[in-house]
Amino acid sequence: MNLLAAIREQFARALVLLGVEPGELSNYTSLVLTSQDAKFGDYQANCAMPLGKRLGKPPREVAAQLVAALELGAICERPEIAGPGFINLRVKDDWLASQVAGFLSDPERQGVPQTASPRTYVIDYSSPNVAKPMHVGHIRSTVIGDALCRILKFAGHQVISDNHLGDWGTQFGMILYGLKHFADAKALNNQTLEELTRLYKLVNSLVEYHDTRKEKLPALEARLAEAERTAARLSAVSPPSDAKEAKQAAKKVRQQEAAVVELRSELAELRAKVAAVEADATLGKLAAEHAGIGQQVLQETARLHSGDATNIELWRKYLPACLTEMEAMYARLGVRFDHTLGESYYQDRLRGVVKDLCEKKLARESDGAICVFLEGHDVPMIVQKQDGAFLYGTTDLATIQYRMNHWRPDAILYVVDHRQSLHFEQLFAVARLWGYGGVELQHIAFGTVLGDDGKPFKTRSGASVGLASLLDEAVERAYAIVSQNDDARPEAMLSEVERRQVAERIGIGAIKYADLAHNRTSDYVFSYDKMLAMTGNTAAYMQYSYARVKSIFTKVIADSGLPVADTRPDATILLGTPQERALALALVQFAEALDRVTTDYRPNHLTAYLFDLATHYSTFFEHCPVLRAETEALRASRLALCNLTARTLRQGLELLGIEVVERM
Ligand code: ARG
């Protein structure tokens, strides 16, 4: 158990003695927290105030009763009661020192306990649509999913990772259409990956062109007209006499006018896109010739699904090429999956799913489609369309059934863009009705990656940025930084090979860390400058901190002439200064940070922790001479703290999927 959990457990005991019902305990124990300011001790309990109110007693009296019931004597100094009834706890120095000393002989886990209740998790992540180039959005799923896998595994859970590829949807219909209409007939069976990507992009842009002209433009025009009418109506109203009301009315007018401006610029953008296609001699001609392309792409997809021999053959032939590119990306990111069971894997189960749902009276026909109506949802979940086609959700239901039958998980986590939340709400509701009420189904949603302009991240030309070029650019920039950072001393210079390797780790680490350090549910602005900064909460700073600690050991080795630094597992830890003590406490709190991640599946708890640790280390290093410590014992203790910091940083980064560098 970690320190915070141990303290909370004591509070729970004390709260029960004061008459709190077991069901209400967590309302109060959740108010026992790591303190934000050392002057309030290391941990702080704010539960005496609400409990006092509840029991009708003065909070300070309740606090005193809680304190009297706590059995924390071995770990903490006598708790202090402050202000209206805050309980401040300070960890005993000798307890801290002995804990930290214990970590020295536990290099694998640094005192992080294994969970007492291991579960089986299936983590569905990355899951790109093949044939479509991966983009920056997929990286979030991949990076967050990978970090969660690593952290849950480290905590002692069984983790099954599954890449639920979109290998059977419309995007393949686009390739099929492209192969049949735009590829050299003789070369039909011989397309390179570049050619497939070109075909996909071409068909996609034609589909989009027609869709924009026929659907999006008219819809946007209607919205604009409506907004303009509202704006005109609002500004025609004479202002109310009351000053406050007049101000509010004026504000409303301004907001509406701003909305009109926004819609006009959106419309101009769409019109420009359409015009660009028409102005392009080749593209314009193709667009005119392939007016029905949207429908036909759907037909190609439907033919694939119904087992059409040509389409199946082309699909079999070209799927591997699409996968190769993705695999190269995963290898570069250091991500691997236990399973890659794409949507196609479940195709022969879909009929059975719909049949079963109908037999159980969960689904029924409505307007020709087969739907599951859900309480509290305005729209039903469609599981089979009028034309017989199955949907994304039908596949997801079949997937749940398969996973439950084969792996019997306690939880299935879906690391997917927040724009799919409605899909998952419906999916989980249907799955529960269908009999899968016992498994924890969680949508691990994440926000959008934005560009400087606050809009979804795009290149200057407007295309969404391919993942490979994104990584390349980060690595190039890291290389420039590494080259520039060169120390003048020849022995400190990295060789070209080392520099390339370090740049790869720093560049990829920067992208991953930036993704993980943001609260996953919020959008974030993608900025190479920020993510590669050498100070602040960045991978580069963590990697630099790690390399800096390691350089001390390089020095120790050089001075002693021994092949390895002497880091004795039996060193006594001395915590004579506030900086040493703060660093020791931070080391002990690694387990708490990891626990937080496994509680709400947010890796940013770990990045925040690592930043905190690196900051404490930096303060320690400024104030406490290590190699020149006054006594041999102090030197051994401080070296041990350095060693543990390095190990924790390395372990922490590794759990985020980020590699350290020994020198940079
Ligand atoms: N292929 C989907 C996409 O790129 C994500 C799939 C997520 N997983 C799932 N079981 N639905 O949008």
XYZ file of C-alpha atoms and ligand atoms in Angstrom:
676
model
C 0.000 0.000 0.000
C 1.303 3.477 -0.735
C 1.716 6.124 1.925
C -1.403 8.125 1.107
C -3.478 4.939 1.036
C -2.052 3.886 4.409
C -2.959 7.231 5.916
C -6.428 7.124 4.397
C -6.933 3.647 5.763
C -6.214 4.934 9.254
C -8.650 7.773 8.735
C -11.283 5.309 7.582
C -10.824 3.359 10.803
C -11.084 6.500 12.886
C -14.142 7.703 10.968
C -15.942 4.409 11.617
C -15.249 4.843 15.327
C -16.888 8.251 15.079
C -19.978 6.665 13.584
C -19.523 7.255 9.833
C -21.314 4.603 7.732
C -19.035 2.482 5.505
C -20.865 3.708 2.397
C -19.993 7.301 3.201
C -16.368 6.803 4.149
C -14.901 7.814 0.825
C -16.658 11.204 0.991
C -14.384 11.943 3.908
C -11.243 9.958 3.170
C -11.057 11.624 -0.251
C -10.404 14.833 1.699
C -7.123 13.427 2.972
C -4.613 14.746 0.454
C -0.976 15.387 -0.238
C -0.434 18.897 1.005
C 0.416 21.559 -1.536
C 2.555 23.554 0.847
C 5.190 22.115 3.162
C 4.157 24.482 5.930
C 0.943 22.477 6.313
C 2.864 19.251 6.706
C 3.172 16.484 4.129
C -0.450 15.374 4.154
C -3.543 17.233 5.099
C -6.996 16.066 6.134
C -9.864 18.471 5.617
C -12.635 16.107 6.629
C -13.314 17.395 10.144
C -15.241 20.412 8.832
C -17.920 18.591 6.817
C -18.080 15.847 9.421
C -18.514 18.386 12.219
C -21.399 19.918 10.319
C -22.903 16.503 9.802
C -22.592 15.495 13.464
C -23.490 18.949 14.760
C -20.207 19.230 16.652
C -17.446 21.828 16.493
C -14.979 20.725 13.779
C -11.960 21.164 16.020
C -13.485 18.747 18.495
C -14.153 16.247 15.700
C -10.585 16.726 14.501
C -9.275 16.009 17.999
C -11.337 12.820 18.177
C -10.071 11.689 14.776
C -6.488 12.389 15.760
C -6.909 10.427 18.981
C -8.174 7.415 17.033
C -5.450 7.393 14.361
C -2.753 4.757 14.716
C -0.060 6.415 12.672
C 2.600 6.693 15.352
C 5.133 4.640 13.432
C 4.856 6.775 10.310
C 3.896 10.296 11.357
C 4.703 12.842 14.001
C 1.861 13.821 16.301
C -0.793 15.345 14.000
C -1.460 19.059 14.370
C -4.870 20.633 14.297
C -4.895 24.014 12.621
C -7.439 26.747 11.933
C -11.058 25.624 11.894
C -10.080 21.930 12.073
C -7.467 21.061 9.457
C -5.374 18.077 10.436
C -1.763 18.371 9.290
C 0.442 15.315 9.153
C 4.183 15.267 8.980
C 5.969 12.065 8.083
C 8.715 11.059 10.520
C 12.191 11.579 9.159
C 13.445 8.199 10.324
C 10.489 6.451 8.712
C 11.167 8.257 5.426
C 14.869 7.453 5.616
C 14.259 3.772 6.208
C 11.698 3.540 3.395
C 14.043 5.175 0.943
C 16.919 2.994 2.087
C 14.704 -0.017 1.415
C 14.223 1.097 -2.205
C 17.948 0.739 -2.794
C 17.700 -3.023 -2.763
C 14.527 -2.981 -4.882
C 15.762 -1.646 -8.223
C 12.882 -3.194 -10.163
C 10.044 -1.516 -8.305
C 11.441 1.189 -6.024
C 9.002 0.167 -3.313
C 5.938 0.340 -5.568
C 3.639 -2.435 -4.341
C 1.767 -4.823 -6.623
C -1.992 -4.468 -6.481
C -3.778 -6.647 -3.945
C -6.676 -7.141 -6.371
C -5.358 -7.901 -9.848
C -7.833 -7.527 -12.687
C -7.811 -8.388 -16.360
C -7.954 -5.398 -18.677
C -8.523 -5.319 -22.408
C -7.246 -2.068 -23.857
C -8.539 -1.122 -27.278
C -6.291 1.594 -28.633
C -4.610 3.114 -31.649
C -7.165 1.415 -33.940
C -6.553 3.519 -37.049
C -8.423 3.068 -40.273
C -6.046 1.321 -42.601
C -5.493 2.604 -46.093
C -5.893 6.085 -44.734
C -2.613 7.661 -43.689
C -2.348 7.872 -39.884
C -2.433 11.384 -38.530
C -1.780 13.321 -35.378
C -5.103 12.274 -33.820
C -4.109 8.623 -33.900
C -0.985 9.359 -31.987
C -2.975 10.372 -28.925
C -4.797 7.083 -28.806
C -1.587 5.160 -29.415
C 0.485 7.009 -26.860
C -2.147 7.168 -24.113
C -3.173 3.552 -24.671
C 0.416 2.346 -24.582
C 1.129 4.251 -21.349
C -1.994 2.830 -19.698
C -0.982 -0.699 -20.718
C 2.462 -0.270 -19.227
C 1.250 1.308 -15.991
C -1.555 -1.185 -15.364
C 0.823 -4.065 -16.033
C 3.389 -2.614 -13.673
C 0.695 -2.340 -11.023
C 0.241 -6.103 -11.334
C -2.827 -6.354 -13.548
C -3.184 -8.611 -16.534
C -3.360 -6.467 -19.641
C -4.403 -7.531 -23.127
C -3.804 -4.911 -25.789
C -5.888 -5.077 -28.926
C -5.589 -2.851 -31.972
C -9.122 -2.710 -33.373
C -8.159 -1.719 -36.897
C -10.652 -0.143 -39.205
C -9.838 -2.536 -42.036
C -13.296 -3.132 -43.440
C -14.993 0.217 -43.821
C -15.628 2.909 -46.399
C -11.990 3.843 -46.614
C -11.364 0.480 -48.259
C -14.299 1.119 -50.546
C -12.406 4.225 -51.666
C -9.315 2.236 -52.502
C -11.405 -0.307 -54.378
C -13.058 2.437 -56.388
C -9.680 4.015 -57.060
C -8.175 0.716 -58.184
C -11.013 0.103 -60.575
C -11.239 3.591 -62.064
C -7.977 5.376 -61.689
C -5.310 2.690 -61.747
C -3.636 1.303 -64.802
C -5.641 -1.869 -65.547
C -2.556 -3.967 -66.177
C -1.093 -2.877 -62.898
C -4.255 -3.594 -60.936
C -2.531 -6.375 -59.105
C 0.677 -4.562 -58.596
C 0.238 -1.334 -56.745
C 2.767 0.071 -54.380
C 1.773 1.540 -51.072
C 2.395 5.054 -52.391
C 0.067 4.338 -55.280
C -2.624 3.048 -52.899
C -2.294 6.142 -50.770
C -2.506 8.326 -53.866
C -5.656 6.506 -54.957
C -7.186 6.834 -51.524
C -6.472 10.547 -51.396
C -7.770 11.126 -54.901
C -11.035 9.291 -54.325
C -11.449 10.854 -50.919
C -11.038 14.348 -52.302
C -13.581 13.686 -55.057
C -16.066 12.257 -52.566
C -15.502 15.232 -50.338
C -15.917 17.639 -53.236
C -19.334 16.285 -54.134
C -20.357 15.967 -50.533
C -19.402 19.584 -49.919
C -21.261 20.816 -52.954
C -24.368 18.775 -52.402
C -24.641 18.635 -48.610
C -22.241 20.784 -46.663
C -22.479 24.030 -48.637
C -26.280 24.209 -48.709
C -26.439 23.317 -45.007
C -23.941 25.997 -44.085
C -25.669 28.550 -46.295
C -28.911 27.830 -44.503
C -27.237 28.222 -41.109
C -25.695 31.511 -42.170
C -28.994 32.864 -43.475
C -30.662 31.911 -40.214
C -27.898 33.544 -38.177
C -28.118 36.712 -40.281
C -31.867 36.871 -39.736
C -31.404 36.512 -36.005
C -28.733 39.203 -36.003
C -30.955 41.595 -37.950
C -33.874 40.896 -35.630
C -31.788 41.482 -32.515
C -30.326 44.765 -33.693
C -33.739 46.044 -34.824
C -35.091 45.852 -31.289
C -34.802 49.242 -29.588
C -32.565 49.076 -26.529
C -34.299 48.543 -23.156
C -34.354 51.540 -20.825
C -32.794 49.659 -17.923
C -29.016 50.142 -18.193
C -28.147 46.605 -17.171
C -30.636 45.072 -19.579
C -29.434 47.373 -22.356
C -25.888 46.205 -21.767
C -26.961 42.578 -21.939
C -28.937 43.186 -25.121
C -25.947 44.885 -26.721
C -23.775 41.958 -25.737
C -26.221 39.559 -27.359
C -26.155 41.576 -30.584
C -22.354 41.519 -30.614
C -22.257 37.763 -30.000
C -24.702 37.120 -32.803
C -22.714 39.327 -35.153
C -19.558 37.472 -34.252
C -21.309 34.184 -35.011
C -22.278 35.533 -38.433
C -18.687 36.546 -39.146
C -17.468 33.095 -38.112
C -20.008 31.341 -40.345
C -19.148 33.601 -43.279
C -15.503 32.710 -43.010
C -16.339 29.005 -42.767
C -18.466 29.339 -45.862
C -15.723 31.188 -47.728
C -13.327 28.389 -46.816
C -15.671 25.688 -48.130
C -16.357 27.619 -51.319
C -12.632 28.073 -51.868
C -12.127 24.317 -51.533
C -14.775 23.607 -54.126
C -13.378 26.278 -56.427
C -9.861 24.865 -56.081
C -11.028 21.465 -57.328
C -12.879 23.034 -60.232
C -9.934 25.223 -61.183
C -7.595 22.237 -61.283
C -7.730 20.937 -64.864
C -7.335 17.236 -64.058
C -9.214 17.174 -60.785
C -12.027 19.315 -62.121
C -12.510 16.998 -65.074
C -12.501 13.904 -62.858
C -14.953 15.503 -60.477
C -17.369 16.182 -63.315
C -16.994 12.653 -64.702
C -17.466 10.943 -61.335
C -20.496 12.733 -60.003
C -21.930 9.638 -58.339
C -18.690 8.669 -56.642
C -19.992 8.879 -53.061
C -22.735 6.360 -53.726
C -20.415 4.110 -55.694
C -17.821 4.001 -52.981
C -20.534 2.796 -50.617
C -21.489 0.167 -53.174
C -17.907 -1.048 -53.446
C -17.839 -1.330 -49.654
C -21.156 -3.187 -49.646
C -19.831 -5.596 -52.311
C -16.801 -6.297 -50.175
C -19.053 -7.038 -47.219
C -21.300 -9.330 -49.174
C -18.355 -11.428 -50.336
C -17.917 -10.210 -53.923
C -14.965 -12.249 -55.234
C -13.069 -9.387 -56.926
C -13.339 -7.039 -54.001
C -12.389 -9.696 -51.482
C -9.378 -10.592 -53.575
C -8.256 -6.989 -53.851
C -8.806 -6.498 -50.128
C -6.697 -9.595 -49.299
C -4.050 -8.431 -51.667
C -3.703 -4.873 -50.460
C -4.383 -5.085 -46.767
C -0.842 -6.288 -45.940
C 0.714 -3.323 -47.757
C -1.368 -0.957 -45.658
C -0.365 -2.765 -42.492
C 3.343 -2.611 -43.281
C 3.384 1.137 -43.071
C 1.591 1.091 -39.746
C 3.904 -1.506 -38.344
C 6.908 0.623 -39.191
C 5.286 3.444 -37.257
C 4.592 1.260 -34.240
C 8.164 -0.011 -34.266
C 9.439 3.533 -34.283
C 7.137 4.470 -31.423
C 8.100 1.345 -29.482
C 4.495 0.186 -29.303
C 3.400 -3.417 -29.626
C 0.032 -5.122 -29.402
C -0.935 -8.536 -28.099
C -3.651 -8.699 -30.750
C -4.574 -6.864 -33.887
C -8.071 -8.074 -34.537
C -9.510 -5.543 -36.935
C -13.138 -4.983 -37.794
C -12.925 -7.555 -40.575
C -12.254 -10.264 -38.000
C -15.825 -10.034 -36.728
C -17.665 -9.951 -40.045
C -19.121 -13.439 -39.915
C -20.480 -12.829 -36.420
C -22.551 -9.740 -37.182
C -25.624 -11.572 -38.476
C -25.653 -13.652 -35.299
C -25.406 -10.556 -33.102
C -28.435 -8.951 -34.753
C -30.371 -12.196 -34.609
C -29.658 -12.629 -30.933
C -30.608 -9.031 -30.126
C -33.905 -9.545 -31.962
C -34.629 -12.852 -30.247
C -33.996 -11.288 -26.872
C -36.433 -8.547 -27.888
C -33.761 -5.908 -27.451
C -33.775 -4.896 -31.114
C -36.679 -4.416 -33.472
C -37.398 -3.139 -36.950
C -38.058 0.539 -37.416
C -38.352 2.157 -40.856
C -36.731 -0.894 -42.389
C -33.664 -0.719 -40.179
C -33.025 -2.839 -37.097
C -32.598 -0.714 -34.033
C -32.086 -0.935 -30.302
C -34.104 1.738 -28.515
C -32.521 2.924 -25.337
C -34.107 4.653 -22.421
C -32.770 8.158 -22.031
C -31.475 8.329 -25.616
C -33.278 10.276 -28.315
C -31.829 8.268 -31.153
C -31.758 4.469 -31.233
C -28.612 2.512 -31.977
C -28.950 1.084 -35.483
C -27.452 -2.382 -35.807
C -28.494 -3.142 -39.369
C -29.436 -0.727 -42.095
C -32.351 -1.030 -44.470
C -30.045 -2.275 -47.246
C -28.784 -5.053 -44.981
C -25.465 -3.412 -44.122
C -24.125 -3.715 -40.609
C -22.633 -0.782 -38.778
C -19.566 0.228 -36.796
C -21.551 -0.389 -33.605
C -22.635 -3.865 -34.674
C -18.988 -4.783 -35.047
C -18.262 -3.315 -31.653
C -20.997 -5.473 -30.100
C -19.557 -8.581 -31.734
C -16.152 -7.515 -30.439
C -17.399 -7.250 -26.856
C -18.930 -10.706 -27.137
C -15.698 -12.134 -28.483
C -13.538 -10.485 -25.860
C -15.801 -11.618 -23.044
C -15.862 -15.190 -24.301
C -12.154 -15.437 -24.957
C -10.489 -13.300 -22.349
C -13.100 -12.803 -19.605
C -11.853 -9.327 -18.758
C -12.940 -7.297 -15.733
C -12.652 -4.114 -17.762
C -12.464 -3.020 -21.373
C -10.977 0.408 -22.018
C -11.495 2.179 -25.332
C -8.928 4.888 -25.948
C -10.764 6.873 -28.607
C -11.365 10.503 -29.612
C -14.047 12.269 -27.528
C -16.095 12.869 -30.663
C -17.162 9.237 -30.433
C -18.668 9.545 -26.942
C -22.236 9.129 -28.096
C -21.284 5.945 -29.903
C -19.731 4.504 -26.772
C -22.576 5.573 -24.503
C -24.993 3.689 -26.725
C -22.679 0.752 -27.186
C -22.199 0.300 -23.446
C -25.905 0.678 -22.752
C -26.763 -1.984 -25.335
C -24.000 -4.274 -24.077
C -25.365 -4.074 -20.532
C -28.872 -4.922 -21.711
C -27.410 -7.753 -23.729
C -25.989 -9.347 -20.584
C -22.581 -7.768 -20.168
C -23.428 -5.801 -17.070
C -20.561 -7.182 -15.022
C -17.667 -5.797 -16.987
C -16.391 -2.251 -16.582
C -16.721 -0.602 -19.991
C -14.925 2.716 -20.214
C -14.475 5.213 -22.967
C -11.068 6.747 -22.309
C -11.851 9.874 -24.275
C -9.322 12.441 -25.372
C -9.427 15.900 -26.903
C -8.259 17.243 -30.229
C -4.711 18.217 -31.132
C -4.825 21.832 -32.248
C -2.572 24.059 -34.315
C -1.449 27.561 -33.289
C -4.682 28.948 -34.690
C -6.760 26.917 -32.238
C -8.162 24.757 -35.044
C -7.414 21.047 -35.574
C -3.727 20.686 -36.408
C -3.083 20.971 -40.158
C -0.173 21.718 -42.433
C -0.004 25.035 -44.229
C -1.432 23.446 -47.342
C -4.431 22.376 -45.305
C -3.844 18.641 -45.343
C -3.816 16.918 -42.001
C -0.263 16.116 -41.053
C 0.985 12.597 -41.625
C 2.409 10.916 -38.585
C 5.754 10.032 -40.162
C 6.614 13.592 -41.129
C 5.493 14.769 -37.721
C 7.968 12.446 -36.022
C 10.693 13.318 -38.513
C 10.358 16.990 -37.832
C 10.509 16.535 -34.051
C 13.621 14.372 -34.441
C 15.282 16.881 -36.799
C 14.678 19.676 -34.337
C 15.980 17.548 -31.487
C 19.084 16.831 -33.538
C 19.681 20.544 -33.989
C 19.343 21.062 -30.242
C 21.663 18.178 -29.388
C 24.265 19.417 -31.853
C 24.057 22.924 -30.469
C 24.314 21.788 -26.852
C 27.722 20.339 -27.447
C 30.124 20.947 -24.659
C 33.451 22.333 -25.860
C 35.369 19.569 -24.107
C 36.161 16.786 -26.564
C 35.367 14.029 -24.049
C 31.869 15.435 -23.641
C 31.157 15.399 -27.384
C 28.685 12.883 -28.700
C 29.617 11.028 -31.835
C 27.406 11.451 -34.879
C 25.832 8.028 -34.287
C 25.121 8.844 -30.653
C 23.718 12.196 -31.602
C 21.289 10.595 -34.054
C 20.175 8.093 -31.447
C 19.768 10.735 -28.770
C 17.825 12.956 -31.192
C 15.441 10.103 -32.024
C 14.744 9.503 -28.348
C 14.345 13.165 -27.537
C 12.197 13.932 -30.577
C 9.828 10.997 -30.157
C 9.863 11.410 -26.391
C 8.863 15.064 -26.787
C 5.814 14.219 -28.861
C 4.716 11.423 -26.558
C 5.255 13.423 -23.401
C 3.382 16.473 -24.692
C 0.452 14.208 -25.430
C 0.572 12.545 -22.026
C 1.253 15.627 -19.935
C -1.988 17.286 -20.970
C -5.105 16.227 -19.227
C -6.365 13.822 -21.835
C -9.893 15.207 -21.978
C -8.764 18.671 -22.996
C -7.627 19.797 -26.418
C -4.046 20.936 -26.648
C -1.978 23.052 -28.968
C 0.766 21.174 -30.769
C 3.970 23.182 -30.561
C 7.428 21.855 -31.345
C 9.031 24.738 -29.471
C 7.132 24.013 -26.288
C 7.506 20.268 -26.370
C 11.242 20.446 -27.031
C 11.960 23.095 -24.403
C 14.765 22.180 -22.028
C 12.943 23.609 -19.031
C 9.448 23.018 -17.766
C 7.273 19.944 -17.845
C 8.727 18.372 -20.990
C 10.336 15.072 -21.891
C 13.542 16.896 -22.801
C 13.746 18.324 -19.298
C 13.153 14.894 -17.718
C 15.711 13.277 -20.020
C 18.141 16.059 -19.256
C 17.554 15.663 -15.508
C 18.196 11.949 -15.845
C 21.400 12.463 -17.835
C 22.543 15.034 -15.315
C 22.161 12.600 -12.419
C 23.931 9.932 -14.422
C 26.851 12.252 -15.091
C 27.593 12.262 -11.365
C 28.113 8.527 -11.502
C 30.308 8.870 -14.558
C 32.422 11.206 -12.484
C 32.447 8.809 -9.520
C 33.630 6.016 -11.790
C 36.294 8.221 -13.367
C 37.582 9.319 -9.949
C 37.596 5.895 -8.363
C 39.001 4.065 -11.362
C 36.484 1.287 -10.668
C 34.357 -0.107 -13.509
C 31.035 0.741 -11.808
C 29.995 3.405 -9.368
C 29.800 2.261 -5.793
C 26.122 2.631 -4.933
C 25.816 0.505 -1.875
C 22.413 -1.070 -1.348
C 22.984 -0.753 2.402
C 23.703 2.986 2.542
C 22.143 4.807 5.465
C 19.943 7.657 4.314
C 20.517 10.924 6.127
C 17.877 13.613 5.827
C 19.514 16.527 7.555
C 18.417 19.305 5.204
C 14.898 20.239 4.035
C 16.003 19.610 0.435
C 17.105 16.044 1.131
C 13.929 15.389 3.046
C 11.721 16.812 0.287
C 13.485 14.678 -2.298
C 13.070 11.558 -0.145
C 9.364 12.251 0.279
C 8.995 12.711 -3.480
C 10.705 9.353 -4.050
C 8.268 7.666 -1.674
C 5.320 9.228 -3.486
C 6.035 7.491 -6.823
C 3.582 4.752 -5.854
C 0.841 7.295 -5.169
C 1.251 8.886 -8.585
C 0.949 5.493 -10.283
C -2.121 4.669 -8.224
C -3.753 7.864 -9.367
C -3.187 6.903 -12.988
C -4.791 3.505 -12.529
C -7.753 5.069 -10.735
C -8.904 7.480 -13.410
C -6.773 6.364 -16.342
C -5.002 9.701 -16.705
C -1.275 9.443 -17.401
C -0.802 13.157 -16.694
C -0.693 12.298 -12.984
C 2.586 10.544 -13.707
C 4.078 13.344 -15.807
C 3.139 15.838 -13.076
C 4.834 13.594 -10.542
C 8.018 13.263 -12.601
C 8.185 17.019 -13.039
C 7.801 17.442 -9.299
C 10.526 14.881 -8.647
C 12.903 16.516 -11.123
C 12.237 19.901 -9.527
C 12.980 18.552 -6.035
C 16.118 16.948 -7.352
C 17.253 20.194 -8.873
C 16.764 22.063 -5.579
C 18.547 19.297 -3.701
C 21.440 19.406 -6.127
C 21.786 23.159 -5.762
C 21.885 23.038 -1.970
C 23.558 19.775 -1.124
C 27.056 18.996 -2.382
C 27.179 15.326 -3.337
C 30.717 14.399 -4.303
C 32.099 17.053 -1.971
C 29.819 16.202 0.935
C 31.384 16.842 4.330
C 31.532 13.236 5.420
C 31.838 9.877 3.742
C 28.461 8.841 5.201
C 26.763 11.953 3.864
C 28.306 11.409 0.458
C 27.031 7.814 0.416
C 23.554 8.936 1.443
C 23.393 11.674 -1.173
C 24.721 9.391 -3.878
C 21.984 6.957 -2.933
C 19.368 9.711 -3.320
C 20.822 10.546 -6.740
C 20.764 6.939 -7.735
C 17.134 6.502 -6.674
C 16.125 9.692 -8.470
C 17.709 8.432 -11.680
C 16.014 5.058 -11.340
C 12.635 6.603 -10.638
C 12.923 9.005 -13.557
C 13.932 6.173 -15.856
C 11.207 3.879 -14.575
C 8.599 6.634 -14.763
C 9.520 7.576 -18.320
C 9.622 3.937 -19.338
C 6.067 3.542 -18.048
C 5.118 6.378 -20.375
C 6.873 4.653 -23.262
C 9.746 7.154 -23.290
C 13.398 6.187 -23.411
C 16.092 7.952 -21.455
C 19.523 8.943 -22.747
C 22.664 8.535 -20.697
C 24.207 11.710 -22.108
C 22.869 14.625 -24.065
N -11.148 2.993 -36.284
C -11.810 3.961 -35.454
C -11.393 5.369 -35.887
O -10.286 5.585 -36.343
C -11.529 3.800 -33.984
C -11.901 2.460 -33.394
C -11.951 2.485 -31.907
N -12.284 1.219 -31.302
C -13.471 0.671 -31.275
N -13.631 -0.527 -30.747
N -14.525 1.258 -31.791
O -12.181 6.278 -35.735
